[in-house]
PDB file of C-alpha atoms in Angstrom:
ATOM      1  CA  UNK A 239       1.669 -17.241 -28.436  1.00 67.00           C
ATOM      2  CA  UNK A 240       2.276 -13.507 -27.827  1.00 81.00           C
ATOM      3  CA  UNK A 241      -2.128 -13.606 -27.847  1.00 95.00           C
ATOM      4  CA  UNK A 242      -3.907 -10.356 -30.067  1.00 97.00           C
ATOM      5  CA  UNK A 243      -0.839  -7.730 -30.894  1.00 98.00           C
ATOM      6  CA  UNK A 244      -2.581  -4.204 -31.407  1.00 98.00           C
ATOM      7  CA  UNK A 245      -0.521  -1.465 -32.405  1.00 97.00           C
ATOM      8  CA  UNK A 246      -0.180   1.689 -32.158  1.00 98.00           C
ATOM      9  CA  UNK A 247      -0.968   1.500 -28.079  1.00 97.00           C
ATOM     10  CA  UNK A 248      -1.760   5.339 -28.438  1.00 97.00           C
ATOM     11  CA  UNK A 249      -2.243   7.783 -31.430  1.00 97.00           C
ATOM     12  CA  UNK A 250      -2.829  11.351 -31.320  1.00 98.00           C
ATOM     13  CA  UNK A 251      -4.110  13.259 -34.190  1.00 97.00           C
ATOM     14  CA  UNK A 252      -5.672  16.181 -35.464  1.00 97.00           C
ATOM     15  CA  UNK A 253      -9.297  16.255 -37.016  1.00 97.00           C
ATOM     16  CA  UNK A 254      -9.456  15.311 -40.533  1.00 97.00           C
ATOM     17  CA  UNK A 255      -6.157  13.239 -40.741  1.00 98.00           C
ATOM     18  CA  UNK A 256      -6.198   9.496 -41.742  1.00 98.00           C
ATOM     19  CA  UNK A 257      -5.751   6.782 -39.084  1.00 98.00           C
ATOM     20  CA  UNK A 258      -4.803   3.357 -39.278  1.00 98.00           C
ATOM     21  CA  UNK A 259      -5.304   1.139 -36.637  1.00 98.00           C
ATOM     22  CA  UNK A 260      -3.639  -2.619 -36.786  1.00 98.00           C
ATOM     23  CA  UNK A 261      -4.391  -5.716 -35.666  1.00 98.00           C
ATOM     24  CA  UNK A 262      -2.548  -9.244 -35.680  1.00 98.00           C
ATOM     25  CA  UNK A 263      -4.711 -12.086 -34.108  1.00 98.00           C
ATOM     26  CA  UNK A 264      -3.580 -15.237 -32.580  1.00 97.00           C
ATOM     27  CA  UNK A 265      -2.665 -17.972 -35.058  1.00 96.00           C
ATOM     28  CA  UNK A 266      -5.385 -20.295 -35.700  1.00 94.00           C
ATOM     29  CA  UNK A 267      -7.854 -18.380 -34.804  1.00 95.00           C
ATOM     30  CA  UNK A 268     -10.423 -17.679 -38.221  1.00 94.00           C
ATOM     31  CA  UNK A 269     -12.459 -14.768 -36.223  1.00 95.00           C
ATOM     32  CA  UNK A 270     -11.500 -11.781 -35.850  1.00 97.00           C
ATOM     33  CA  UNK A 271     -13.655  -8.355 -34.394  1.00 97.00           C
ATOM     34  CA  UNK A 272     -13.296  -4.911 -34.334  1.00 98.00           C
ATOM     35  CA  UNK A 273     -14.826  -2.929 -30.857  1.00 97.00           C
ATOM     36  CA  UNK A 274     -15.103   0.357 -29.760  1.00 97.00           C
ATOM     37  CA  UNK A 275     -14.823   1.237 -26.317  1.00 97.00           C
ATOM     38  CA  UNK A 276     -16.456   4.943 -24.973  1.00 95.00           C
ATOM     39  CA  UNK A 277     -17.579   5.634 -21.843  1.00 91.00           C
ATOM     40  CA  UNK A 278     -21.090   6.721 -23.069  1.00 91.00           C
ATOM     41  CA  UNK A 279     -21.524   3.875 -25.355  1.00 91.00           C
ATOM     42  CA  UNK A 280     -19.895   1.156 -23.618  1.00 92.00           C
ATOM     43  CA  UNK A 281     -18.279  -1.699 -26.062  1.00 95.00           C
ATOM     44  CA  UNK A 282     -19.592  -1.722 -29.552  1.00 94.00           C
ATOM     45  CA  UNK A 283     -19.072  -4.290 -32.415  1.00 95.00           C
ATOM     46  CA  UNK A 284     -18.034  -2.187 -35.244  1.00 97.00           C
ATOM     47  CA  UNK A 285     -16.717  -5.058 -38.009  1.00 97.00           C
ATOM     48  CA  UNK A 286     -15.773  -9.114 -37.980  1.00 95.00           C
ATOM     49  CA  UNK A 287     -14.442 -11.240 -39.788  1.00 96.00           C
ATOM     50  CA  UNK A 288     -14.723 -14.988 -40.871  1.00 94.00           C
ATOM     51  CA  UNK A 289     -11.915 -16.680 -42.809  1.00 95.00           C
ATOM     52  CA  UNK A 290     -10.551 -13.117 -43.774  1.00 96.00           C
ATOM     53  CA  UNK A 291     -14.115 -12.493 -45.253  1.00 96.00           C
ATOM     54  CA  UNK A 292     -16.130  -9.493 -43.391  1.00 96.00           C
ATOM     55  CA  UNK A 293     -19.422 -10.775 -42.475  1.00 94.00           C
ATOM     56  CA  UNK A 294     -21.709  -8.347 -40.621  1.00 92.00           C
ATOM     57  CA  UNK A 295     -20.064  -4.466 -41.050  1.00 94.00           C
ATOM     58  CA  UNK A 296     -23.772  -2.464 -39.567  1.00 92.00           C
ATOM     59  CA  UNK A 297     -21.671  -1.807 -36.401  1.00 93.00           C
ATOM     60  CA  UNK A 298     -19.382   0.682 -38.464  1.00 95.00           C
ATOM     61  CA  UNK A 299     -20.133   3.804 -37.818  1.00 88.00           C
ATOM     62  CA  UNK A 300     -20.396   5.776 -41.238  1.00 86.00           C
ATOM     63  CA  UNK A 301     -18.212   5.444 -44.575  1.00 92.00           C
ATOM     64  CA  UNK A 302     -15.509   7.470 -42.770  1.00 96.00           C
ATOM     65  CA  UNK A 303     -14.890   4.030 -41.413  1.00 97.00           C
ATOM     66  CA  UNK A 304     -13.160   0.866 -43.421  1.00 97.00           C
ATOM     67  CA  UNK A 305     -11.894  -1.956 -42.347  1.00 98.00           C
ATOM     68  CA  UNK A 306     -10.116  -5.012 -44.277  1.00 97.00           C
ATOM     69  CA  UNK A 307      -8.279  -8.220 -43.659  1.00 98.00           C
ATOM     70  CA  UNK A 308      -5.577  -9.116 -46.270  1.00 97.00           C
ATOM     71  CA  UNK A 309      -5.167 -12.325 -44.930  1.00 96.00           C
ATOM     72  CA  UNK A 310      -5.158 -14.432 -41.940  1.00 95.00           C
ATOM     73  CA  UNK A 311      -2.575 -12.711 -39.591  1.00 96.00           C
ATOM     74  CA  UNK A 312      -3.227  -9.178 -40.577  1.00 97.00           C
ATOM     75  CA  UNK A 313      -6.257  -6.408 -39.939  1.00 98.00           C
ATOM     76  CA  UNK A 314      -6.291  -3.162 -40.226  1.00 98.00           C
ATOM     77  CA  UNK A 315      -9.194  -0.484 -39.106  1.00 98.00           C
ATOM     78  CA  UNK A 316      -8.962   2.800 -41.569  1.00 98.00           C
ATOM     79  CA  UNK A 317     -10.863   6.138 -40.296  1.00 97.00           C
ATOM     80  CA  UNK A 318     -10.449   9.137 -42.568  1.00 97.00           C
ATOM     81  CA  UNK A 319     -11.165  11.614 -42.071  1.00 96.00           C
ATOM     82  CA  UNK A 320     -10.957  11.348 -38.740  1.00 97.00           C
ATOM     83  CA  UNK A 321     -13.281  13.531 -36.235  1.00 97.00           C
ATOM     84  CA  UNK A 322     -12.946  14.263 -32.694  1.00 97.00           C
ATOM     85  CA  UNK A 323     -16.021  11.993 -31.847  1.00 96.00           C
ATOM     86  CA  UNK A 324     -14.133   9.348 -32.792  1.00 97.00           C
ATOM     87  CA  UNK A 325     -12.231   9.054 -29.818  1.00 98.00           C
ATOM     88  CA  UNK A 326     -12.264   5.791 -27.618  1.00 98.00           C
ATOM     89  CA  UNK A 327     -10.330   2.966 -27.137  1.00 98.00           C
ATOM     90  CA  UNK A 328     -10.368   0.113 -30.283  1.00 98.00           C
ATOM     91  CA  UNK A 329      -9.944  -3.179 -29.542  1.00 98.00           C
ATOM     92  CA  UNK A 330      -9.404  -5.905 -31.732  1.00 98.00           C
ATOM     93  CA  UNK A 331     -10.245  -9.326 -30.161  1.00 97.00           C
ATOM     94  CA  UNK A 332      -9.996 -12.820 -31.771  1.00 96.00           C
ATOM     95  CA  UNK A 333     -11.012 -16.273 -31.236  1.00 95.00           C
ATOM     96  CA  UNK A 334     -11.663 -19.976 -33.012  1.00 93.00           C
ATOM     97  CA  UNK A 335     -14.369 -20.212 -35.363  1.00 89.00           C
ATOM     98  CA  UNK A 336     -17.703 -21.452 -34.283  1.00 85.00           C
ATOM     99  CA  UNK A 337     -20.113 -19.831 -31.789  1.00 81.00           C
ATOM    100  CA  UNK A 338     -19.203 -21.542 -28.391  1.00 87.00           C
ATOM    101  CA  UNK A 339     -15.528 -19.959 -27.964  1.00 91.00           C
ATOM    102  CA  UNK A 340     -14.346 -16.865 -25.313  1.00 94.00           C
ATOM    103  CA  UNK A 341     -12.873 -14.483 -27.236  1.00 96.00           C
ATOM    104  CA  UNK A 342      -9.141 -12.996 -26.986  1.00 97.00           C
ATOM    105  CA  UNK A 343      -8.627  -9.062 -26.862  1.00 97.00           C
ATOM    106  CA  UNK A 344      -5.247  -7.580 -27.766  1.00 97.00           C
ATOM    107  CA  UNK A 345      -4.214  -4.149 -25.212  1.00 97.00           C
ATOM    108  CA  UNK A 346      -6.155  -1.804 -27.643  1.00 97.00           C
ATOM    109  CA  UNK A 347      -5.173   1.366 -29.141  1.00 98.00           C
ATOM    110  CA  UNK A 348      -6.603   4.333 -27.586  1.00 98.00           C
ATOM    111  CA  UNK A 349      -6.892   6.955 -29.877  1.00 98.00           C
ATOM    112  CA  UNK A 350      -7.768  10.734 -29.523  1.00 98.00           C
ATOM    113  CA  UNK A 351      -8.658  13.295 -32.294  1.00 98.00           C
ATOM    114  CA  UNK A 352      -7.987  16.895 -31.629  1.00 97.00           C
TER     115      UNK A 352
ATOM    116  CA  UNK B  69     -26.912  -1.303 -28.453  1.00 47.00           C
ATOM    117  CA  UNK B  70     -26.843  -3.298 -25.652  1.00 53.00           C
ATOM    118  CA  UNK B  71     -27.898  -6.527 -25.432  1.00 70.00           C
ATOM    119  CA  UNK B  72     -26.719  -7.628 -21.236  1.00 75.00           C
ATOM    120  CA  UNK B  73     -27.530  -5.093 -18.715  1.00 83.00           C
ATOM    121  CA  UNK B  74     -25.657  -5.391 -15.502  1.00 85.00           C
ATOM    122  CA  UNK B  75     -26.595  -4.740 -11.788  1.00 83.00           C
ATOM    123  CA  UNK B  76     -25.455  -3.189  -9.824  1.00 86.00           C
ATOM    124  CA  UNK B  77     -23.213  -0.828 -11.610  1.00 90.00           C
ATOM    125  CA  UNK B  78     -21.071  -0.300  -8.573  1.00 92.00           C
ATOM    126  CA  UNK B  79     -19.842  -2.868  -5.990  1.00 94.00           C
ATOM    127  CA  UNK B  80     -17.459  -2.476  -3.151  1.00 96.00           C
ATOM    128  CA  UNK B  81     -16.483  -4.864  -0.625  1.00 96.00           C
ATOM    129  CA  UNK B  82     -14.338  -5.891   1.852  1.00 97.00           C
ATOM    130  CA  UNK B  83     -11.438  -8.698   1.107  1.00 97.00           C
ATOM    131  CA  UNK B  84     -12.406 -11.854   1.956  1.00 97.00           C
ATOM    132  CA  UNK B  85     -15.876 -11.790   1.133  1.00 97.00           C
ATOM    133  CA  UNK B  86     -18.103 -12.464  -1.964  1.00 97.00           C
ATOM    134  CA  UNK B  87     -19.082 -10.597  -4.748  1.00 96.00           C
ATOM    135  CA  UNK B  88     -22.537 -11.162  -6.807  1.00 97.00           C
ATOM    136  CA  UNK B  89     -22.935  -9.539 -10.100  1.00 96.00           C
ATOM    137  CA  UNK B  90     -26.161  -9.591 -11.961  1.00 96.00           C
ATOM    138  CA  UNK B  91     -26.686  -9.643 -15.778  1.00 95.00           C
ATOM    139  CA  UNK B  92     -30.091  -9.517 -17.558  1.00 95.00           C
ATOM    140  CA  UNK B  93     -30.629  -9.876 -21.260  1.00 94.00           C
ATOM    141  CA  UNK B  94     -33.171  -9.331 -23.711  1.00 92.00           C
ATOM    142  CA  UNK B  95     -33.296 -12.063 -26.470  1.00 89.00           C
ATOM    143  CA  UNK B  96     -32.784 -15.675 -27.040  1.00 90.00           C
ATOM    144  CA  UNK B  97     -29.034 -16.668 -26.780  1.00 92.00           C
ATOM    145  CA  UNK B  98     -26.574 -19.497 -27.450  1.00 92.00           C
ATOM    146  CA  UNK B  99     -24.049 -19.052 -24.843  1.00 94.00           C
ATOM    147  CA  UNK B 100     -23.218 -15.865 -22.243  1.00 96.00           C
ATOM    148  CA  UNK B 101     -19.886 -15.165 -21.380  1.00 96.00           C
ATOM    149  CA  UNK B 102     -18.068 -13.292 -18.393  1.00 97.00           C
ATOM    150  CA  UNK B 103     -15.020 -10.737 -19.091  1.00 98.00           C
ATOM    151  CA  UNK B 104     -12.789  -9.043 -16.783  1.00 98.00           C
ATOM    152  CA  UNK B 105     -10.941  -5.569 -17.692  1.00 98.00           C
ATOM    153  CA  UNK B 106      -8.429  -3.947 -15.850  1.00 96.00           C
ATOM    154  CA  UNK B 107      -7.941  -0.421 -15.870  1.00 92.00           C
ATOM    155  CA  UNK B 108      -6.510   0.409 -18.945  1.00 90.00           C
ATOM    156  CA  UNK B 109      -5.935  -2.934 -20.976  1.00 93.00           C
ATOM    157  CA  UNK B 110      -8.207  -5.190 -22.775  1.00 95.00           C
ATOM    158  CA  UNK B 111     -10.781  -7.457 -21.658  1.00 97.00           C
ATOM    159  CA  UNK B 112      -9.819 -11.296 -20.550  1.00 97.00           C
ATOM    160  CA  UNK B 113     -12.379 -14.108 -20.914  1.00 97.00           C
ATOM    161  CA  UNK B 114     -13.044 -15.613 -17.729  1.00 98.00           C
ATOM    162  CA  UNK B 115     -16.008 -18.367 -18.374  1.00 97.00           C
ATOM    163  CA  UNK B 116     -18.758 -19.329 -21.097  1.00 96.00           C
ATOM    164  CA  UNK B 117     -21.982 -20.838 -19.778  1.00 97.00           C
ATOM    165  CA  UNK B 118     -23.828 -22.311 -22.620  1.00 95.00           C
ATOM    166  CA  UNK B 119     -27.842 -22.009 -22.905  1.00 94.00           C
ATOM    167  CA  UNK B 120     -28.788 -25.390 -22.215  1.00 95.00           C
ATOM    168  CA  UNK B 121     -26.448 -25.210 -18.553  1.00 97.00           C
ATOM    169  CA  UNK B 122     -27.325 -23.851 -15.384  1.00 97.00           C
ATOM    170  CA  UNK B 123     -24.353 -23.695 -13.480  1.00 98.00           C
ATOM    171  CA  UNK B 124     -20.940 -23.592 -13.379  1.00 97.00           C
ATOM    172  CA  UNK B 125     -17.558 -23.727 -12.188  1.00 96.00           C
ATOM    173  CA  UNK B 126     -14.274 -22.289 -12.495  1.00 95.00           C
ATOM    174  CA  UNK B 127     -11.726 -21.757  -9.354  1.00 96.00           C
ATOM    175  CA  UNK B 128     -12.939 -18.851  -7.148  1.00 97.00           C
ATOM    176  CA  UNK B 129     -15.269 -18.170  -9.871  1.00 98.00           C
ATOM    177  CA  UNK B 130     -19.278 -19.355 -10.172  1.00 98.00           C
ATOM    178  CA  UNK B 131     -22.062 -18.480 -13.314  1.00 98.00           C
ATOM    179  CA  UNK B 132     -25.368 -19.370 -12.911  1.00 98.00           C
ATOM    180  CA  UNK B 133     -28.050 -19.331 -16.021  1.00 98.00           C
ATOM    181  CA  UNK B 134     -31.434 -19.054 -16.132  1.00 97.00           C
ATOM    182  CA  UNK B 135     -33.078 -19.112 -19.490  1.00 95.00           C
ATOM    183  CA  UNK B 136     -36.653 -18.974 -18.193  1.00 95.00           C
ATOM    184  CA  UNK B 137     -35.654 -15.462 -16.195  1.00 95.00           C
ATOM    185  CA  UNK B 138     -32.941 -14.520 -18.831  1.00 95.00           C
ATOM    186  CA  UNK B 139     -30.313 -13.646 -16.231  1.00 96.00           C
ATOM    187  CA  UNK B 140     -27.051 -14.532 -14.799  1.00 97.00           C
ATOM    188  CA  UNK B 141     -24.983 -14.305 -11.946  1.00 97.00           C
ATOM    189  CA  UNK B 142     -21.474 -14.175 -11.264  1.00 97.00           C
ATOM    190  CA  UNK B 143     -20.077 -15.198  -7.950  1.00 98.00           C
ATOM    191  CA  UNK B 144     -16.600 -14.210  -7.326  1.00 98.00           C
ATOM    192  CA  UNK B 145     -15.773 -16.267  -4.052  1.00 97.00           C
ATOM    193  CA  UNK B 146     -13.075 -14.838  -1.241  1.00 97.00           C
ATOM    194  CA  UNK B 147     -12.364 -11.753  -3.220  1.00 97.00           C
ATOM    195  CA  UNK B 148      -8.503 -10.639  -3.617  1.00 97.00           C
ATOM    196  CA  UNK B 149      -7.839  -6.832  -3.428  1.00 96.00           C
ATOM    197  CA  UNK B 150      -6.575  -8.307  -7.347  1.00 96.00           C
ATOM    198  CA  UNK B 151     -10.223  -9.018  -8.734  1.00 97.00           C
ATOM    199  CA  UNK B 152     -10.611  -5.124  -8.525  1.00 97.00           C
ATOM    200  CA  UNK B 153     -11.423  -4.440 -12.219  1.00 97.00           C
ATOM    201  CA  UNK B 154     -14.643  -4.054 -14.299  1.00 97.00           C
ATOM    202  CA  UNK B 155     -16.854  -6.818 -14.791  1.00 97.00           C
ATOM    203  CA  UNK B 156     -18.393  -7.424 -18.247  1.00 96.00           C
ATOM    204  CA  UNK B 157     -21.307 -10.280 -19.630  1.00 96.00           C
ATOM    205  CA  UNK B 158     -21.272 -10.904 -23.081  1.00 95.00           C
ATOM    206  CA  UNK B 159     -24.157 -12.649 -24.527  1.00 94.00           C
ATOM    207  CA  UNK B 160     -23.563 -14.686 -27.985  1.00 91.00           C
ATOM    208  CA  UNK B 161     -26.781 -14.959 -30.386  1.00 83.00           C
ATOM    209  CA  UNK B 162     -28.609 -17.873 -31.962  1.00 79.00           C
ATOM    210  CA  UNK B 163     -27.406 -16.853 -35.115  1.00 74.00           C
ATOM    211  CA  UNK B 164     -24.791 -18.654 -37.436  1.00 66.00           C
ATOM    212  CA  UNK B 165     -22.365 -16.296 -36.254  1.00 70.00           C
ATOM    213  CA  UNK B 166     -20.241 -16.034 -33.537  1.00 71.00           C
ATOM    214  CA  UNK B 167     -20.598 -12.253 -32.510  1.00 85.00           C
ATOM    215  CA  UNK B 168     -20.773 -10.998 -28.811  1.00 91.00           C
ATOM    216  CA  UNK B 169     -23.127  -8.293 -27.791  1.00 92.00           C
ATOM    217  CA  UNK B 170     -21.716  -6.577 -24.276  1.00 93.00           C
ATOM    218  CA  UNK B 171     -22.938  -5.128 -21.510  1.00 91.00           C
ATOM    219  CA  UNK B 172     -22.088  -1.830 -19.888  1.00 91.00           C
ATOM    220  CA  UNK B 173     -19.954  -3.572 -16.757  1.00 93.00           C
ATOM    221  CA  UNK B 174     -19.574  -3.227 -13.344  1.00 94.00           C
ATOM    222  CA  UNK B 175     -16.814  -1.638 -11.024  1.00 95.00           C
ATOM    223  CA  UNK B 176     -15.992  -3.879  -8.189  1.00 97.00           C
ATOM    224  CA  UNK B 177     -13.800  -2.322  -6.009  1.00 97.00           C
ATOM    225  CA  UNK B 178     -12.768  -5.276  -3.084  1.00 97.00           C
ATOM    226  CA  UNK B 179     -11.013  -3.043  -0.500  1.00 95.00           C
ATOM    227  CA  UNK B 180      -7.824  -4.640   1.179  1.00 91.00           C
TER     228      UNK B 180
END
């Protein structure tokens, strides 16, 4: 298995453009999580997922922030508009449902708003 | 907001010896975990200690538990100049779900 597959690796845009960030998570596994990673703030748990369904979303930041899962291979996180705040590194990290499993990050996308 | 605190932010040490990292938490939990991230990719699971263990084992690697204190420890054994990286616990709640809270990490630096 090529494990979590994140993409873009970087993005660059300007303040008040759309971004999507995308996310393919190792077959099999049913959970799937959104993070932010900031130096201030450390990692936070924005979104995840169950069975494609999103279960506990209070980690999302404001509505400028959406997230969805069309099915079981495929997430994407949506931020528009985008602010300059916004910039940290995203990880998207998957594992096998149930509460007693590590979980597996892809590389992240590190993303900066100017 | 942050569930595991670690201690001591900052470690360096010399090659060949051990390294100790500290985690406290705040709440009742169903498993911690340990992560390692290296500078500039993601984080990789290294071990899950349930709540109802104390110890355990994996390679070079050693968690301890305690419940009643709510802390653990991670012992990295004969450090490598390659564990140099940043250090995370990760505690999982008593919930129904399955979501990690993390900690802020620590830098260990083992110095060849």
């Amino acid at each position: 298995d090529a494990g979590v597959i994140q993409s873009p690796r970087h993005e660059v845009t300007e303040m008040g453009q759309e971004v999507t960030l995308r996310c393919k998570p190792i077959s099999g596994h049913n959970s799937l999580f959104w993070y932010r990673q900031t130096m201030m703030r450390g990692l936070e748990l924005l979104i995840y997922f169950n069975n494609n369904v999103p279960i506990d979303d209070s980690g999302m930041p404001e509505d400028r922030f959406s997230a969805k899962m069309p099915n079981a291979s495929f997430s994407t996180l949506k931020i528009q508009p985008s602010e300059p705040r916004d910039s940290a590194v995203y990880f998207c990290a998957s594992s096998p449902l149930g509460r007693n499993y590590g979980y597996t990050f892809g590389s992240g996308t590190r993303l900066t708003v100017v | 907001s942050q569930q595991g605190e670690e201690d001591p932010q900052a470690l360096s040490i010399q090659e060949g010896e051990n390294a100790t990292m500290n985690c406290s938490y705040k709440t009742s939990i169903n498993n911690l975990q340990w992560y390692r991230q290296n500078s500039g990719r993601g984080l990789v699971h290294l071990i899950l200690i349930r709540s109802n263990e104390r110890e355990k084992h994996s390679g070079r690697l050693r968690v301890t538990l305690d419940t009643s204190k709510k802390s653990s420890s991670l012992l990295i054994t004969a450090s490598r100049a390659a564990d140099t990286a940043s250090y995370f616990c990760a505690t999982g709640d008593t919930g129904a779900n399955s979501k990690l809270t993390f900690g802020k990490g620590i830098t260990l630096s083992v110095r060849p």
